[in-house]
Structure formats: structure tokens, C-alpha cells
Coordinates of N, CA and C in Angstrom, one line a residue:
X4 N 90.2 4.9 121.2 CA 89.1 5.1 120.2 C 87.9 5.2 120.6
X5 N 86.8 5.9 120.4 CA 85.3 6.0 121.0 C 84.6 5.8 119.8
X6 N 83.5 5.7 120.4 CA 82.0 5.2 119.6 C 82.0 6.2 118.4
X7 N 82.1 6.3 117.3 CA 81.6 7.2 115.9 C 82.8 7.4 115.5
X8 N 84.2 7.0 115.9 CA 85.3 7.4 115.1 C 85.2 6.2 113.9
X9 N 86.0 7.3 112.5 CA 86.5 6.6 111.3 C 87.7 5.6 111.7
X10 N 87.6 4.4 111.3 CA 89.0 3.8 111.2 C 89.2 3.1 110.0
X11 N 90.6 2.6 110.2 CA 91.0 1.7 108.9 C 91.6 0.3 109.5
X12 N 92.0 -0.6 108.9 CA 92.9 -1.4 109.6 C 94.5 -0.9 109.4
X13 N 95.0 -1.2 110.2 CA 96.5 -0.9 110.5 C 97.3 -1.9 110.2
X14 N 98.5 -1.5 109.6 CA 99.6 -2.6 109.2 C 99.1 -3.9 109.8
X15 N 98.9 -3.9 110.9 CA 99.2 -5.1 111.9 C 97.8 -5.8 111.3
X16 N 96.5 -5.1 111.2 CA 95.4 -6.0 110.9 C 95.2 -6.3 109.5
X17 N 96.0 -5.6 108.8 CA 95.8 -6.0 107.3 C 96.8 -7.3 106.9
X18 N 97.7 -7.4 108.0 CA 98.3 -8.8 107.7 C 97.8 -10.2 108.4
X19 N 97.0 -10.0 109.1 CA 95.9 -10.9 109.7 C 95.0 -11.6 109.1
X20 N 94.9 -12.6 108.7 CA 94.3 -13.7 107.7 C 92.8 -13.6 108.1
X21 N 92.5 -13.4 109.3 CA 91.1 -13.3 110.0 C 90.6 -12.1 109.0
X22 N 91.2 -11.1 108.4 CA 90.7 -10.0 108.0 C 90.6 -9.8 106.4
X23 N 90.5 -11.2 106.3 CA 91.0 -11.2 104.4 C 89.7 -10.7 103.6
X24 N 88.4 -10.5 104.5 CA 87.1 -10.0 103.6 C 87.6 -8.8 103.2
X25 N 88.0 -8.3 104.3 CA 88.1 -6.7 104.4 C 89.4 -6.1 103.3
X26 N 90.1 -6.8 103.2 CA 91.6 -6.7 102.7 C 90.9 -6.8 100.9
X27 N 90.1 -7.9 100.7 CA 89.7 -8.6 99.3 C 88.8 -7.4 98.9
X28 N 88.2 -6.8 99.5 CA 87.3 -5.6 99.0 C 88.1 -4.4 98.4
X29 N 88.9 -4.1 99.8 CA 89.6 -2.6 99.4 C 90.6 -2.5 100.5
X30 N 91.7 -2.0 100.4 CA 93.1 -1.7 101.0 C 92.5 -0.7 101.6
X31 N 91.6 0.2 101.4 CA 91.6 1.6 102.3 C 90.2 2.0 102.5
X32 N 89.5 0.8 102.8 CA 88.4 0.7 103.4 C 88.1 1.4 104.7
X33 N 87.2 2.2 105.1 CA 87.1 3.0 106.3 C 86.0 2.9 107.0
X34 N 86.1 2.3 108.4 CA 84.7 1.7 108.7 C 84.8 2.6 109.9
X35 N 83.4 2.3 110.5 CA 82.7 3.3 111.9 C 82.8 2.4 113.1
X36 N 83.3 2.8 114.4 CA 83.5 2.3 115.3 C 81.7 2.6 116.1
X37 N 81.2 1.1 116.2 CA 80.0 1.3 116.9 C 79.5 0.8 118.3
X38 N 81.0 0.4 118.6 CA 80.8 0.1 120.1 C 82.1 -0.4 120.7
X39 N 82.4 -0.2 122.1 CA 83.6 -0.5 122.9 C 83.1 -1.3 124.0
X40 N 83.6 -2.3 124.0 CA 83.3 -3.3 125.5 C 84.8 -2.9 126.3
X41 N 84.5 -3.0 127.1 CA 85.5 -2.6 128.3 C 86.0 -4.4 128.9
X42 N 87.2 -4.5 129.1 CA 87.6 -5.9 129.7 C 87.4 -6.8 128.4
X43 N 87.1 -6.6 127.1 CA 87.0 -7.6 126.2 C 88.3 -7.7 125.5
X44 N 89.1 -8.9 124.9 CA 90.2 -9.2 124.0 C 89.9 -8.4 122.6
X45 N 88.9 -7.9 122.2 CA 88.5 -7.5 121.1 C 87.3 -6.6 121.2
X46 N 87.9 -5.3 121.9 CA 86.8 -4.5 122.5 C 86.1 -3.6 121.4
X47 N 86.7 -3.4 120.3 CA 86.3 -2.4 119.2 C 85.1 -3.1 118.0
X48 N 84.1 -2.6 118.2 CA 83.2 -3.4 117.1 C 83.3 -2.2 115.9
X49 N 83.3 -2.7 114.7 CA 83.6 -1.8 113.8 C 82.3 -2.3 112.5
X50 N 81.9 -1.2 112.2 CA 80.9 -1.6 111.1 C 81.7 -1.1 109.6
X51 N 81.7 -2.0 109.0 CA 82.4 -1.9 107.5 C 81.5 -1.7 106.2
X52 N 81.4 -0.6 105.6 CA 80.3 -0.8 104.1 C 81.3 -1.7 103.1
X53 N 81.2 -2.7 103.3 CA 81.7 -3.7 102.4 C 81.6 -3.4 100.8
X54 N 80.4 -3.9 100.3 CA 79.7 -3.8 98.9 C 78.6 -3.9 98.8
X55 N 78.0 -3.6 97.5 CA 76.7 -3.7 97.3 C 75.8 -4.8 97.7
X56 N 76.4 -5.8 97.4 CA 76.0 -7.2 97.8 C 76.0 -7.7 99.4
X57 N 76.9 -7.2 100.1 CA 76.8 -7.6 101.5 C 76.3 -6.2 102.2
X58 N 76.5 -5.0 101.6 CA 76.0 -3.7 102.4 C 76.8 -3.4 103.3
X59 N 77.0 -4.4 104.3 CA 78.0 -3.9 105.4 C 78.2 -5.4 105.9
X60 N 79.6 -5.1 107.1 CA 80.1 -6.2 107.7 C 80.6 -5.7 109.0
X61 N 80.2 -6.5 110.1 CA 80.6 -5.8 111.3 C 81.2 -7.0 112.4
X62 N 82.3 -6.7 113.1 CA 83.3 -7.6 113.4 C 84.0 -6.7 114.6
X63 N 84.3 -7.5 115.6 CA 85.4 -7.1 116.8 C 86.6 -7.2 116.3
X64 N 87.6 -5.9 117.2 CA 89.0 -6.0 116.7 C 89.9 -5.3 118.0
X65 N 90.8 -5.8 118.1 CA 91.9 -5.5 118.9 C 92.4 -3.9 118.6
X66 N 92.6 -3.3 119.5 CA 93.1 -1.7 119.3 C 94.2 -1.9 118.3
X67 N 95.1 -3.1 118.4 CA 96.6 -2.9 117.4 C 96.2 -3.2 115.8
X68 N 94.7 -3.5 115.5 CA 94.4 -3.8 114.1 C 94.0 -2.5 113.8
X69 N 93.5 -1.7 114.5 CA 93.1 -0.5 113.6 C 93.7 0.8 114.1
X70 N 93.8 1.9 113.0 CA 94.0 3.1 113.1 C 93.0 3.9 112.8
X71 N 93.3 5.3 113.0 CA 92.2 6.2 113.0 C 92.5 6.6 111.2
X72 N 91.2 6.8 110.9 CA 91.2 7.1 109.4 C 91.8 8.5 109.0
X73 N 92.6 8.6 108.3 CA 93.0 10.1 108.1 C 92.2 10.8 106.7
X74 N 92.1 12.0 106.8 CA 91.5 12.9 105.8 C 91.9 12.6 104.5

């Protein structure tokens, strides 16, 4: 994955309690990879358009928590 890719939570990512906010808002939420850090445990920073109240939510993820968003 690289900056600019559209992603969603993988099956593993959906099962993690850490991602409860995203799962609560929408199971099919699509995010944008905004940064990739080398050598980090959670190298992928993703921007999620969560809701009108919060506008967006950014957090870092391991590769196995994410998958490419399909058309």
C-alpha cells in the first residue's frame, strides 16, 4: 500500500476492539492512506470520513488490519 490508496478494514481489523469507532459508524467505511512509515509496528496512517459531527478520524494501522477498497 502507498499514500493515496483507498482502503477499508480487513476481516482482522474489523474484529479488533481498537477499531470500535469505525465499526460503529459503518462497516463499509472507506479511508485514504495519508502516510506510510518504515520500520513502524503500525506504519499506515489512514484518514477516515467518519461522520458529520467528527468530520474525520485518523489513526495508524498494521498492514493486516487493512485491505484495498473495491469498486
